[in-house]
GROMACS .gro file of N, CA and C in nm:
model
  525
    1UNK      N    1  23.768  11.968   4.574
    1UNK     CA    2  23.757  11.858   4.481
    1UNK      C    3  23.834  11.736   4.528
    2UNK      N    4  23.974  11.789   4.649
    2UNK     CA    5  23.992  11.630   4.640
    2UNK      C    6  23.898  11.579   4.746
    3UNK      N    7  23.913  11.436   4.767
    3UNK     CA    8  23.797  11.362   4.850
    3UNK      C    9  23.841  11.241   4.945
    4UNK      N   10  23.868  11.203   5.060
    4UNK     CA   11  23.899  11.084   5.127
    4UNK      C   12  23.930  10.958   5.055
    5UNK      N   13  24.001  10.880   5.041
    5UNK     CA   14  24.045  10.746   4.951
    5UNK      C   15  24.017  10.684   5.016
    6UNK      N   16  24.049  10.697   5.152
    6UNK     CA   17  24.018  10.572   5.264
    6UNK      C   18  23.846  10.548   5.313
    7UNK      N   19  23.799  10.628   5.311
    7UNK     CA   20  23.639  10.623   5.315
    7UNK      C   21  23.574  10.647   5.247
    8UNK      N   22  23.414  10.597   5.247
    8UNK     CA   23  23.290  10.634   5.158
    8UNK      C   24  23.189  10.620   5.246
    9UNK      N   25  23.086  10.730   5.242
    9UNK     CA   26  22.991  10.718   5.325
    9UNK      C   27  22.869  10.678   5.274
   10UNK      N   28  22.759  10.610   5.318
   10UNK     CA   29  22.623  10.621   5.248
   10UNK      C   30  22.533  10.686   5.323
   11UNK      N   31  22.413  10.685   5.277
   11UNK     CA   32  22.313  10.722   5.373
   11UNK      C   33  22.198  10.662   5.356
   12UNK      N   34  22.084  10.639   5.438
   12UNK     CA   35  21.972  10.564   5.406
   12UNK      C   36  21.803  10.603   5.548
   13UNK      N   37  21.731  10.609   5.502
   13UNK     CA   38  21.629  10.631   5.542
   13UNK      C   39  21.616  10.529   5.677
   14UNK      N   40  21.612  10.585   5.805
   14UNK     CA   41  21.572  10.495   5.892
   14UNK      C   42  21.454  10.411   5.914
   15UNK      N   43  21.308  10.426   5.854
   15UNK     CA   44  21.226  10.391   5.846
   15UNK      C   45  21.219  10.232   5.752
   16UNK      N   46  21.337  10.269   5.689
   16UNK     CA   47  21.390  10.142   5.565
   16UNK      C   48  21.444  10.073   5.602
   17UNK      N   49  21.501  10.087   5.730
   17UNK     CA   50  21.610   9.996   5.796
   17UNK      C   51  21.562   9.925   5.926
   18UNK      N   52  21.601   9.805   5.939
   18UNK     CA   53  21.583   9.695   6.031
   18UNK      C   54  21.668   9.689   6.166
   19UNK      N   55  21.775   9.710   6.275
   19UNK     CA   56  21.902   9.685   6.303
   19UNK      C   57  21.876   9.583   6.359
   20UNK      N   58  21.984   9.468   6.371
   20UNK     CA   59  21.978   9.354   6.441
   20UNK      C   60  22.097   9.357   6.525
   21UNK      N   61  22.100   9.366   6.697
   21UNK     CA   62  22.192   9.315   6.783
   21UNK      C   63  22.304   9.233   6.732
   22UNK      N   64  22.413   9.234   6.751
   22UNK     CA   65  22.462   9.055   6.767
   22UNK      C   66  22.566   9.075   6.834
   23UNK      N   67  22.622   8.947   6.890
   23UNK     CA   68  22.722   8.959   7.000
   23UNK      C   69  22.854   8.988   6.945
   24UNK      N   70  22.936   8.930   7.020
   24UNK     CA   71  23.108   8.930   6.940
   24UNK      C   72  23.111   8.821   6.845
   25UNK      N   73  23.025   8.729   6.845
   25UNK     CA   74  23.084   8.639   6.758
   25UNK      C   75  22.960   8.622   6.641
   26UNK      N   76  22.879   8.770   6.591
   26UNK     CA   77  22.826   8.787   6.476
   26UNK      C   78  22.668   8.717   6.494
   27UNK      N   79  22.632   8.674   6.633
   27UNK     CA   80  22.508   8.609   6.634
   27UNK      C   81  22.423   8.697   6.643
   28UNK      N   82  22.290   8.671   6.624
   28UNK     CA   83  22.168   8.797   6.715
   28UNK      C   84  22.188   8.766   6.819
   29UNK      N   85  22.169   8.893   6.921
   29UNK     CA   86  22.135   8.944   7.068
   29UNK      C   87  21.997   8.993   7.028
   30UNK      N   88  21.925   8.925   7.086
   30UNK     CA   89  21.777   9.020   7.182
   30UNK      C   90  21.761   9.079   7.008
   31UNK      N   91  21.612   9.128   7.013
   31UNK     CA   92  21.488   9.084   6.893
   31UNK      C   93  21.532   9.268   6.809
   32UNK      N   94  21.575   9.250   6.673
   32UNK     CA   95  21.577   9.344   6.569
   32UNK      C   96  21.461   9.489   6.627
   33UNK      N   97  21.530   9.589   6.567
   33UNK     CA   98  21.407   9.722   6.623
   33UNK      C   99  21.451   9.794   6.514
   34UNK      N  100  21.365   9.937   6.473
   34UNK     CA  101  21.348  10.016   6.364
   34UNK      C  102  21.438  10.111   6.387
   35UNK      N  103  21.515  10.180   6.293
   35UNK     CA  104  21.607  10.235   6.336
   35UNK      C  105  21.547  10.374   6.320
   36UNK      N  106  21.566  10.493   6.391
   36UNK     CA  107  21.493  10.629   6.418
   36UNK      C  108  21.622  10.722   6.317
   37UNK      N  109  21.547  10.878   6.201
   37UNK     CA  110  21.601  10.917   6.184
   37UNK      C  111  21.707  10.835   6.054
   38UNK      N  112  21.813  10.963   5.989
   38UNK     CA  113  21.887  10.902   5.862
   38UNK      C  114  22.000  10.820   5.926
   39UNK      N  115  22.032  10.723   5.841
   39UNK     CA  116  22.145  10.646   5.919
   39UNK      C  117  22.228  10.678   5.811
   40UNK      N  118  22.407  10.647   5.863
   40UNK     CA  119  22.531  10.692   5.778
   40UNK      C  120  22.588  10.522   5.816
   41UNK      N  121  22.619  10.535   5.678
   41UNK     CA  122  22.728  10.409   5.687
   41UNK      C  123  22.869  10.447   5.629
   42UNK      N  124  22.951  10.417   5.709
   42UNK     CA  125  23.083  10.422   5.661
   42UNK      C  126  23.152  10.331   5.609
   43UNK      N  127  23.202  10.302   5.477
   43UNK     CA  128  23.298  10.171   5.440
   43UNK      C  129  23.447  10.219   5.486
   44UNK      N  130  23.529  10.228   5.550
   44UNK     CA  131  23.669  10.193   5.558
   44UNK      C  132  23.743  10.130   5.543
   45UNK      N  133  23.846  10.166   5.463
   45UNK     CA  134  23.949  10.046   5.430
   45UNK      C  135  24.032  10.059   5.525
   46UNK      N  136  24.076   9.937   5.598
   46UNK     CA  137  24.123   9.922   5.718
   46UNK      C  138  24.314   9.925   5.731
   47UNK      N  139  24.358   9.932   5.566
   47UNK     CA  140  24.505   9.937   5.587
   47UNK      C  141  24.507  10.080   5.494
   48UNK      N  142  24.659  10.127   5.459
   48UNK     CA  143  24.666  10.172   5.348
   48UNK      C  144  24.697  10.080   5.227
   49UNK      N  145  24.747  10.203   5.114
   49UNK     CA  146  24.756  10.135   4.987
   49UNK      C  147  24.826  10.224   4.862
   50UNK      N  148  24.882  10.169   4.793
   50UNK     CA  149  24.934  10.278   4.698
   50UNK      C  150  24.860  10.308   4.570
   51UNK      N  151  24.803  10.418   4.546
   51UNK     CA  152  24.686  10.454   4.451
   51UNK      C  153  24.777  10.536   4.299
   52UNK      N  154  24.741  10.511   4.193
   52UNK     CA  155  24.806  10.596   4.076
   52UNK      C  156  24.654  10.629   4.028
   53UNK      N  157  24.628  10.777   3.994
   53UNK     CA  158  24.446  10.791   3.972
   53UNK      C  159  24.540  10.878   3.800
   54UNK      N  160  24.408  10.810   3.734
   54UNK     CA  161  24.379  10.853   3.561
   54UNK      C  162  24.292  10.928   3.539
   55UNK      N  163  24.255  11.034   3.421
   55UNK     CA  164  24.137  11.036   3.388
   55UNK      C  165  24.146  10.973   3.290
   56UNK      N  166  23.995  10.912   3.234
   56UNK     CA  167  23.990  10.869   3.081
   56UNK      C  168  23.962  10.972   3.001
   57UNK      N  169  23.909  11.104   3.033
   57UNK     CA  170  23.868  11.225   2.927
   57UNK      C  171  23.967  11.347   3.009
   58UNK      N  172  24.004  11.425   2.859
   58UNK     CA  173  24.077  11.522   2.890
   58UNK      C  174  23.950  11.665   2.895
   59UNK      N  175  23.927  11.689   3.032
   59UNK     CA  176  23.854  11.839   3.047
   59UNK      C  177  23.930  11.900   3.156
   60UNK      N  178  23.859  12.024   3.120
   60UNK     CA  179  23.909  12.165   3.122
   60UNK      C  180  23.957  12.144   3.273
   61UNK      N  181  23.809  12.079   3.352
   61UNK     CA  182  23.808  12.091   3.477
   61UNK      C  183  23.923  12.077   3.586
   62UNK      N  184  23.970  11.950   3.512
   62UNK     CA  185  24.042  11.879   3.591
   62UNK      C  186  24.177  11.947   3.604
   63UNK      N  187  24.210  12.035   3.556
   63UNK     CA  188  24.362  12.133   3.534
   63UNK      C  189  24.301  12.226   3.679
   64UNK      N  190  24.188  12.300   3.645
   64UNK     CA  191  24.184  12.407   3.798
   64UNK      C  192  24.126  12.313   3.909
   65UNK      N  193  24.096  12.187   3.929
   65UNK     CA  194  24.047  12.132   4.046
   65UNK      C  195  24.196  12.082   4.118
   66UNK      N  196  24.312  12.022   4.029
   66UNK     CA  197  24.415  11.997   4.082
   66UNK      C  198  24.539  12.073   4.055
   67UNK      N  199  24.499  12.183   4.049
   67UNK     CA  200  24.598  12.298   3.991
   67UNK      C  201  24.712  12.290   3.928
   68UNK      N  202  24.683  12.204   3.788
   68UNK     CA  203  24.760  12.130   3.714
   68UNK      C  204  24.763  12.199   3.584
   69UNK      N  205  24.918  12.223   3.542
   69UNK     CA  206  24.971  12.311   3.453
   69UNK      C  207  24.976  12.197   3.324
   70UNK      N  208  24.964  12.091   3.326
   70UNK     CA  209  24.983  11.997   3.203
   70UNK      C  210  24.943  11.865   3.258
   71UNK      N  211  24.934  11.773   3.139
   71UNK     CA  212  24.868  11.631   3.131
   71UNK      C  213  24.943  11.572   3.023
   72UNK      N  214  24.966  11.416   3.088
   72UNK     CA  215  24.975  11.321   2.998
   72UNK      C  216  24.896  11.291   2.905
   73UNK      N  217  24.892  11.271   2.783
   73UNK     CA  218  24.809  11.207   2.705
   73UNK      C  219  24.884  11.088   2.691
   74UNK      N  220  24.810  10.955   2.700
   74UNK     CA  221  24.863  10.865   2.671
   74UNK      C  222  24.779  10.768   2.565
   75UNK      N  223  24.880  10.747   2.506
   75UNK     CA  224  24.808  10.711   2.351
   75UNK      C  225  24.799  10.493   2.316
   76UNK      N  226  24.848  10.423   2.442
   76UNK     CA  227  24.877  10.355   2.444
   76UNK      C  228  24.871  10.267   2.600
   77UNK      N  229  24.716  10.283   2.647
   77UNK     CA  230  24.704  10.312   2.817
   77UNK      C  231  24.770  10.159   2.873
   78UNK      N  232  24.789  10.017   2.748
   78UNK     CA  233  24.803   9.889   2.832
   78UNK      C  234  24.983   9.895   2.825
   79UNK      N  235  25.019   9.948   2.738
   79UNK     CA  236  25.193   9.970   2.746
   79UNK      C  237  25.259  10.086   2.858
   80UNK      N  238  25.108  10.171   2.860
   80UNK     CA  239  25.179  10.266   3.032
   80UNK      C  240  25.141  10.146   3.142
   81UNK      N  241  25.046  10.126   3.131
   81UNK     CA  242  25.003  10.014   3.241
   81UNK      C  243  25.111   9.927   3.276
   82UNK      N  244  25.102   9.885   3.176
   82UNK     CA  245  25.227   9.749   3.218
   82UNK      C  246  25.371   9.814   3.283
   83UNK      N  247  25.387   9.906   3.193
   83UNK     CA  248  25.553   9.993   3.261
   83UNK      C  249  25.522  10.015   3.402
   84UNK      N  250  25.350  10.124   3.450
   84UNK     CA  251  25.375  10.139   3.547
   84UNK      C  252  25.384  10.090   3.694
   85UNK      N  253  25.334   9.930   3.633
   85UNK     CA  254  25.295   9.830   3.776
   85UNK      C  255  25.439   9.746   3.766
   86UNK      N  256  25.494   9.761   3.645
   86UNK     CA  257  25.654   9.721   3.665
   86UNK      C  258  25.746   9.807   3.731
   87UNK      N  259  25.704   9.889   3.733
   87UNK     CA  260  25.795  10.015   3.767
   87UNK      C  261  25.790  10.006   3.950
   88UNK      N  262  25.679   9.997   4.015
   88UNK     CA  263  25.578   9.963   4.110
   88UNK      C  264  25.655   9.821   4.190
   89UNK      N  265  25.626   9.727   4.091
   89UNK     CA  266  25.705   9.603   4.152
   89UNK      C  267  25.831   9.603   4.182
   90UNK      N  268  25.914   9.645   4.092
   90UNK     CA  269  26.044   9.685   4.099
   90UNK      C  270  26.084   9.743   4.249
   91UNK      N  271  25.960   9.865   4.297
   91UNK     CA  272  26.050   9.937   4.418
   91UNK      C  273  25.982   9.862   4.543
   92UNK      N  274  25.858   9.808   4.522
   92UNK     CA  275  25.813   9.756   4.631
   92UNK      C  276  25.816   9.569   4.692
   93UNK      N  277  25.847   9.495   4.553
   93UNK     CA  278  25.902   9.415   4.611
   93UNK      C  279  25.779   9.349   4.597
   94UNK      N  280  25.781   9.163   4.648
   94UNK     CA  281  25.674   9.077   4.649
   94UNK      C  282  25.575   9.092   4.790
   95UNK      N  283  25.464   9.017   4.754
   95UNK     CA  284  25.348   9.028   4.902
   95UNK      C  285  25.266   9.166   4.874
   96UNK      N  286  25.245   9.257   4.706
   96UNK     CA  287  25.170   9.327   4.713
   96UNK      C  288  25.080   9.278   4.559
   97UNK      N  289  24.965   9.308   4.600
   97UNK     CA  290  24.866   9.264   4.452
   97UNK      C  291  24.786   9.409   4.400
   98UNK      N  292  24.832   9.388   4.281
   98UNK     CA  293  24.822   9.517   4.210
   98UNK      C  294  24.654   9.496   4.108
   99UNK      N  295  24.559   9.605   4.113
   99UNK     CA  296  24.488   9.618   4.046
   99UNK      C  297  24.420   9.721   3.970
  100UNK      N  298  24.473   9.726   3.819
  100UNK     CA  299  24.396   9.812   3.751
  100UNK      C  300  24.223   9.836   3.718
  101UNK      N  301  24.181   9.901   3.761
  101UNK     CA  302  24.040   9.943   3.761
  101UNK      C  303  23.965  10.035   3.712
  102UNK      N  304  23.849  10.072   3.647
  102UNK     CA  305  23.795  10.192   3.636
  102UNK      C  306  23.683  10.211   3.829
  103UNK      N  307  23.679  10.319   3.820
  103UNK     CA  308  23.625  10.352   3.920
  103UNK      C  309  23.487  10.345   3.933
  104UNK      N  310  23.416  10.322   4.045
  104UNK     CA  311  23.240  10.297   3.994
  104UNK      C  312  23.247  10.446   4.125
  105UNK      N  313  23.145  10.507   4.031
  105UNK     CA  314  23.058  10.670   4.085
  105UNK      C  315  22.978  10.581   4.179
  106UNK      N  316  22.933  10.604   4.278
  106UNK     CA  317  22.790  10.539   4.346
  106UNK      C  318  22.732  10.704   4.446
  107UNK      N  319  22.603  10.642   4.383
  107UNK     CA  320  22.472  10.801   4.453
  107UNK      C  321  22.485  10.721   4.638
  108UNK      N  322  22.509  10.828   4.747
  108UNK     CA  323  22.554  10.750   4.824
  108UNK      C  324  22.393  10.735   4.884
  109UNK      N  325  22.266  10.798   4.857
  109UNK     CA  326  22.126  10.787   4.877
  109UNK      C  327  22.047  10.626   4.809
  110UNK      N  328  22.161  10.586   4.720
  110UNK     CA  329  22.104  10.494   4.662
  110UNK      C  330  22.185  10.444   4.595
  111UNK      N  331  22.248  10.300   4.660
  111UNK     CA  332  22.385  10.274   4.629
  111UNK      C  333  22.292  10.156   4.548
  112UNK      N  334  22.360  10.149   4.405
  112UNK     CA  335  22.293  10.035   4.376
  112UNK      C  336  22.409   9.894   4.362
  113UNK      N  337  22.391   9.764   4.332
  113UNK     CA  338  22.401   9.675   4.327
  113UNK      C  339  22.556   9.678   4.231
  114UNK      N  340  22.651   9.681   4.250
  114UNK     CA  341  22.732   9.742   4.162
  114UNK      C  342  22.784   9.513   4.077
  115UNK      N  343  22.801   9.537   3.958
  115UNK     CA  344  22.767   9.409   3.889
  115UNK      C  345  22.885   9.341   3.896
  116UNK      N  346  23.001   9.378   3.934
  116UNK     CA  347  23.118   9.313   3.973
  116UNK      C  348  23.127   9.246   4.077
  117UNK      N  349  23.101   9.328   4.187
  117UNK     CA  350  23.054   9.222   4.323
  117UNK      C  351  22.962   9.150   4.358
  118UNK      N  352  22.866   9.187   4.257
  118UNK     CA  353  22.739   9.111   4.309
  118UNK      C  354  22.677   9.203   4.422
  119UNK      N  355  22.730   9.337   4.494
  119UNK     CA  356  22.620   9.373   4.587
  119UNK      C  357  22.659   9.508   4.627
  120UNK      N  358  22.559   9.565   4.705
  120UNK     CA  359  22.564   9.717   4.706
  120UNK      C  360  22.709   9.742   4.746
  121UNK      N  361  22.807   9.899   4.678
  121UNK     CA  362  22.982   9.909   4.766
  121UNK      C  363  22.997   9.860   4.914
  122UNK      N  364  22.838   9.967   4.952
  122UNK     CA  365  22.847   9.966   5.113
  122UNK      C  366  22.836   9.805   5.177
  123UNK      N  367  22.788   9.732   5.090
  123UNK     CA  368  22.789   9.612   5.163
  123UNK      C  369  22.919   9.518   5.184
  124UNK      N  370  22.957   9.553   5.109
  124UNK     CA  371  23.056   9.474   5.038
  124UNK      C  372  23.169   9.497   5.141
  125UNK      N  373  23.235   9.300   5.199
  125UNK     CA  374  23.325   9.269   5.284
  125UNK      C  375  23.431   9.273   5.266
  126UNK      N  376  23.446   9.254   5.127
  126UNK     CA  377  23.599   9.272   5.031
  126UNK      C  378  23.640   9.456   5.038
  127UNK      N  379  23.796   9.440   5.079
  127UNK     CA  380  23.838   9.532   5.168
  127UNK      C  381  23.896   9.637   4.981
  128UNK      N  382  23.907   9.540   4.912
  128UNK     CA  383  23.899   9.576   4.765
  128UNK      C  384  23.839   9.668   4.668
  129UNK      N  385  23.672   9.688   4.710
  129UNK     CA  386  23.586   9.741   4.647
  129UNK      C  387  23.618   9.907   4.712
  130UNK      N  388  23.647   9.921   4.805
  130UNK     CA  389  23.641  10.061   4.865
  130UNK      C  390  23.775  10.140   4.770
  131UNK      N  391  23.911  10.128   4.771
  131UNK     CA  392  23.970  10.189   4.646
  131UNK      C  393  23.889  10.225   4.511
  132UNK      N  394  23.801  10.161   4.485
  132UNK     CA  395  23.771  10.214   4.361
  132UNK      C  396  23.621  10.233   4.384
  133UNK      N  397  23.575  10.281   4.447
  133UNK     CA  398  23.450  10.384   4.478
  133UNK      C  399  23.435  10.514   4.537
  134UNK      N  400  23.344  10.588   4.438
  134UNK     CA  401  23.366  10.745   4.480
  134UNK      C  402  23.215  10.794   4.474
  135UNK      N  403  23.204  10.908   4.520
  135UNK     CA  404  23.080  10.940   4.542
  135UNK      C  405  23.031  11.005   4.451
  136UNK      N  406  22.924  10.998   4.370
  136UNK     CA  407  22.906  11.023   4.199
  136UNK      C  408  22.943  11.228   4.184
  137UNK      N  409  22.965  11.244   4.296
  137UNK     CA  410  22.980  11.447   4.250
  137UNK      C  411  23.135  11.421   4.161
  138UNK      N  412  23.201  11.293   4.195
  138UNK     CA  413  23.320  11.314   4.127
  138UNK      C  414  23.288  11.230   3.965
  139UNK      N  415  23.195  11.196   3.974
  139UNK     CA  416  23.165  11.130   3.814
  139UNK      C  417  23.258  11.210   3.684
  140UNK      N  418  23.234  11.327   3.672
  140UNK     CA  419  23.303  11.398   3.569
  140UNK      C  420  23.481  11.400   3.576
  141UNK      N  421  23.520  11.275   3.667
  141UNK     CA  422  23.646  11.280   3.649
  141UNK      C  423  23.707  11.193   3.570
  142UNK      N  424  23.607  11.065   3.537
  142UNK     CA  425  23.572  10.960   3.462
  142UNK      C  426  23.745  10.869   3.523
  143UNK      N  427  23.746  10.876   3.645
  143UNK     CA  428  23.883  10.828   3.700
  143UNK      C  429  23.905  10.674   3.671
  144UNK      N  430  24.047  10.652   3.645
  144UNK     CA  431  24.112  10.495   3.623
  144UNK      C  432  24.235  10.469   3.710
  145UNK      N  433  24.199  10.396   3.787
  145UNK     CA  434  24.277  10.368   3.892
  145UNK      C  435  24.356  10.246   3.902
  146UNK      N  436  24.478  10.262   3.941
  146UNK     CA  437  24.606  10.159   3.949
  146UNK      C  438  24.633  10.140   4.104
  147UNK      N  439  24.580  10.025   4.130
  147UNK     CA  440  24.598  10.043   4.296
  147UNK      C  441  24.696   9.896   4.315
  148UNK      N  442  24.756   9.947   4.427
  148UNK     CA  443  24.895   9.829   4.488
  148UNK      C  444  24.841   9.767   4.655
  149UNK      N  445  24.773   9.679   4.689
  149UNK     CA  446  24.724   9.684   4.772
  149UNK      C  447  24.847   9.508   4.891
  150UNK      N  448  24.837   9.581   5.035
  150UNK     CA  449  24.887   9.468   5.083
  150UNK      C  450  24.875   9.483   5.212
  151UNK      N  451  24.737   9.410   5.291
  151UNK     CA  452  24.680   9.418   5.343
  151UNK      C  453  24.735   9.443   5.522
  152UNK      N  454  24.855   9.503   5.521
  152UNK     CA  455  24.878   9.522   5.689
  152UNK      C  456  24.844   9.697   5.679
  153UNK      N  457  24.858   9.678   5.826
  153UNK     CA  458  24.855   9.822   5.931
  153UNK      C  459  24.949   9.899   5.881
  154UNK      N  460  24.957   9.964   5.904
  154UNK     CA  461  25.076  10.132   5.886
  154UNK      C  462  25.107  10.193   5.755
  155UNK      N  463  25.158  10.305   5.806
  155UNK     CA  464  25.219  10.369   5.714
  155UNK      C  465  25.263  10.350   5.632
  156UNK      N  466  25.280  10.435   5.479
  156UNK     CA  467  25.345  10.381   5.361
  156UNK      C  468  25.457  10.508   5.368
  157UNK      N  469  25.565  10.494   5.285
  157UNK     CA  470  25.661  10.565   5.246
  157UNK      C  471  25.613  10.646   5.119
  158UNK      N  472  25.663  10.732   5.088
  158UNK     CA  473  25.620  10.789   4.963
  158UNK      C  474  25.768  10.721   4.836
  159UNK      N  475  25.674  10.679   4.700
  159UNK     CA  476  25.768  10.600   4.652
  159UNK      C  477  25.704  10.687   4.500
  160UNK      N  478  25.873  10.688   4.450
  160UNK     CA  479  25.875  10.733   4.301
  160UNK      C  480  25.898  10.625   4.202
  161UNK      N  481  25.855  10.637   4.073
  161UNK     CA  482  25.856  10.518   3.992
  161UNK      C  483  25.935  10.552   3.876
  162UNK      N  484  26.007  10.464   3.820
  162UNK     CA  485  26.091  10.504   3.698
  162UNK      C  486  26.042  10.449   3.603
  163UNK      N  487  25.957  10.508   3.464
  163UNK     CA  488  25.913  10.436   3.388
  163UNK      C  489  25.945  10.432   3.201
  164UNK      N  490  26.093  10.500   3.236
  164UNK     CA  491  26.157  10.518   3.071
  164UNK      C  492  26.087  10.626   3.001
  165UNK      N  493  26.124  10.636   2.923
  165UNK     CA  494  26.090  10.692   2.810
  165UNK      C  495  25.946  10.659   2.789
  166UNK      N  496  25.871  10.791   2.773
  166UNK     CA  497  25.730  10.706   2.718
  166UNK      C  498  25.711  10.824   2.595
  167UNK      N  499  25.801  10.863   2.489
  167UNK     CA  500  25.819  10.903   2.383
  167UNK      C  501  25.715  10.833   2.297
  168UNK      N  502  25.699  10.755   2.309
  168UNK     CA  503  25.614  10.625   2.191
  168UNK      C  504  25.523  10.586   2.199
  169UNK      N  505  25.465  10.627   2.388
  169UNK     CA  506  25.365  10.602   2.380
  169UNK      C  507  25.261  10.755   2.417
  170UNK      N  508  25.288  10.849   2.458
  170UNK     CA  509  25.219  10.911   2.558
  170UNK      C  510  25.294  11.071   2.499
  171UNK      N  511  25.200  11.197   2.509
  171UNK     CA  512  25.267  11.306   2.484
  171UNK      C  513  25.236  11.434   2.603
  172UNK      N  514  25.341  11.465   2.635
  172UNK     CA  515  25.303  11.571   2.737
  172UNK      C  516  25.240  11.708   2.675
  173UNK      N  517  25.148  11.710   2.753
  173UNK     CA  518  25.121  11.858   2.698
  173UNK      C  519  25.102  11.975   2.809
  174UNK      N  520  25.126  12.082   2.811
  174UNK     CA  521  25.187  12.199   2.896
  174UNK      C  522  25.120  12.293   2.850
  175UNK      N  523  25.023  12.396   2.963
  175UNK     CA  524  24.951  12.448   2.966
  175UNK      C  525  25.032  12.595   2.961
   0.00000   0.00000   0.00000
């Protein structure tokens, strides 16, 4: 059940597809041809990033897919929100842009037009859209995602967040 963060693949009928040459600097080379066989596209996000994943529905599933003995309920998701991208800023400091999201499922046979970007995930140049796309087998996770994004190379540290008391807002419950 878990699944790559950093990639998404599609797939598409070669008979449907056009390819066009182009050089280093994005022009055509020499005349478009049909592409033979299924083609795979890969989106990669080219840095890392720091991800906090939600569900919005409490099922059964999600306890034996992440072999999880208890769950937050949180009764108050824009007062955890706010604590937890404060909490976030606090350890990481300025030069990172934080975005809360729900996640878009996409069929990777038929990625459609997703209405935020204006265009299919896989197309899409914004290095942005790939955090919050998953491949619809994970649909039933109905995931909400808190992502910290800042666009260099390397490695991240693993970082803990301090977020008070959430007595008032949120109740643990223990399986």
């Amino acid at each position: 059940t878990r699944d790559d963060e950093l990639t998404l693949s599609f797939f598409g009928l070669g008979k449907e597809a056009t390819i066009q040459p182009l050089d280093r600097a994005g022009r055509p080379k020499g005349p478009p041809f049909s592409a033979i066989g299924e083609m795979v596209i890969t989106a990669n996000v080219p840095f890392d990033y720091y991800i906090y994943c939600l569900s919005m529905a409490l099922e059964a599933r999600l306890f034996q897919d992440f072999g999880a003995d208890a769950c937050l309920v949180i009764h108050k998701p824009e007062e955890f929100l706010t604590r937890l991208n404060e909490g976030a800023v606090t350890i990481l400091g300025g030069g990172w842009h934080s975005f809360p999201l729900p996640v878009e499922y996409v069929d990777p046979y038929n990625p459609r037009e997703n209405p935020v970007y204006g265009r299919p995930m896989w197309a899409s140049t914004d290095d942005l859209v790939r955090p919050f796309a998953k491949h619809f087998r994970y649909a039933y996770q109905r995931e909400f995602r808190f992502a910290w994004l800042k666009q260099t190379p390397g490695g991240l540290a693993d970082i803990f967040l301090e977020l008070g008391s959430l007595e008032s807002i949120a109740d643990l419950i223990c399986l």
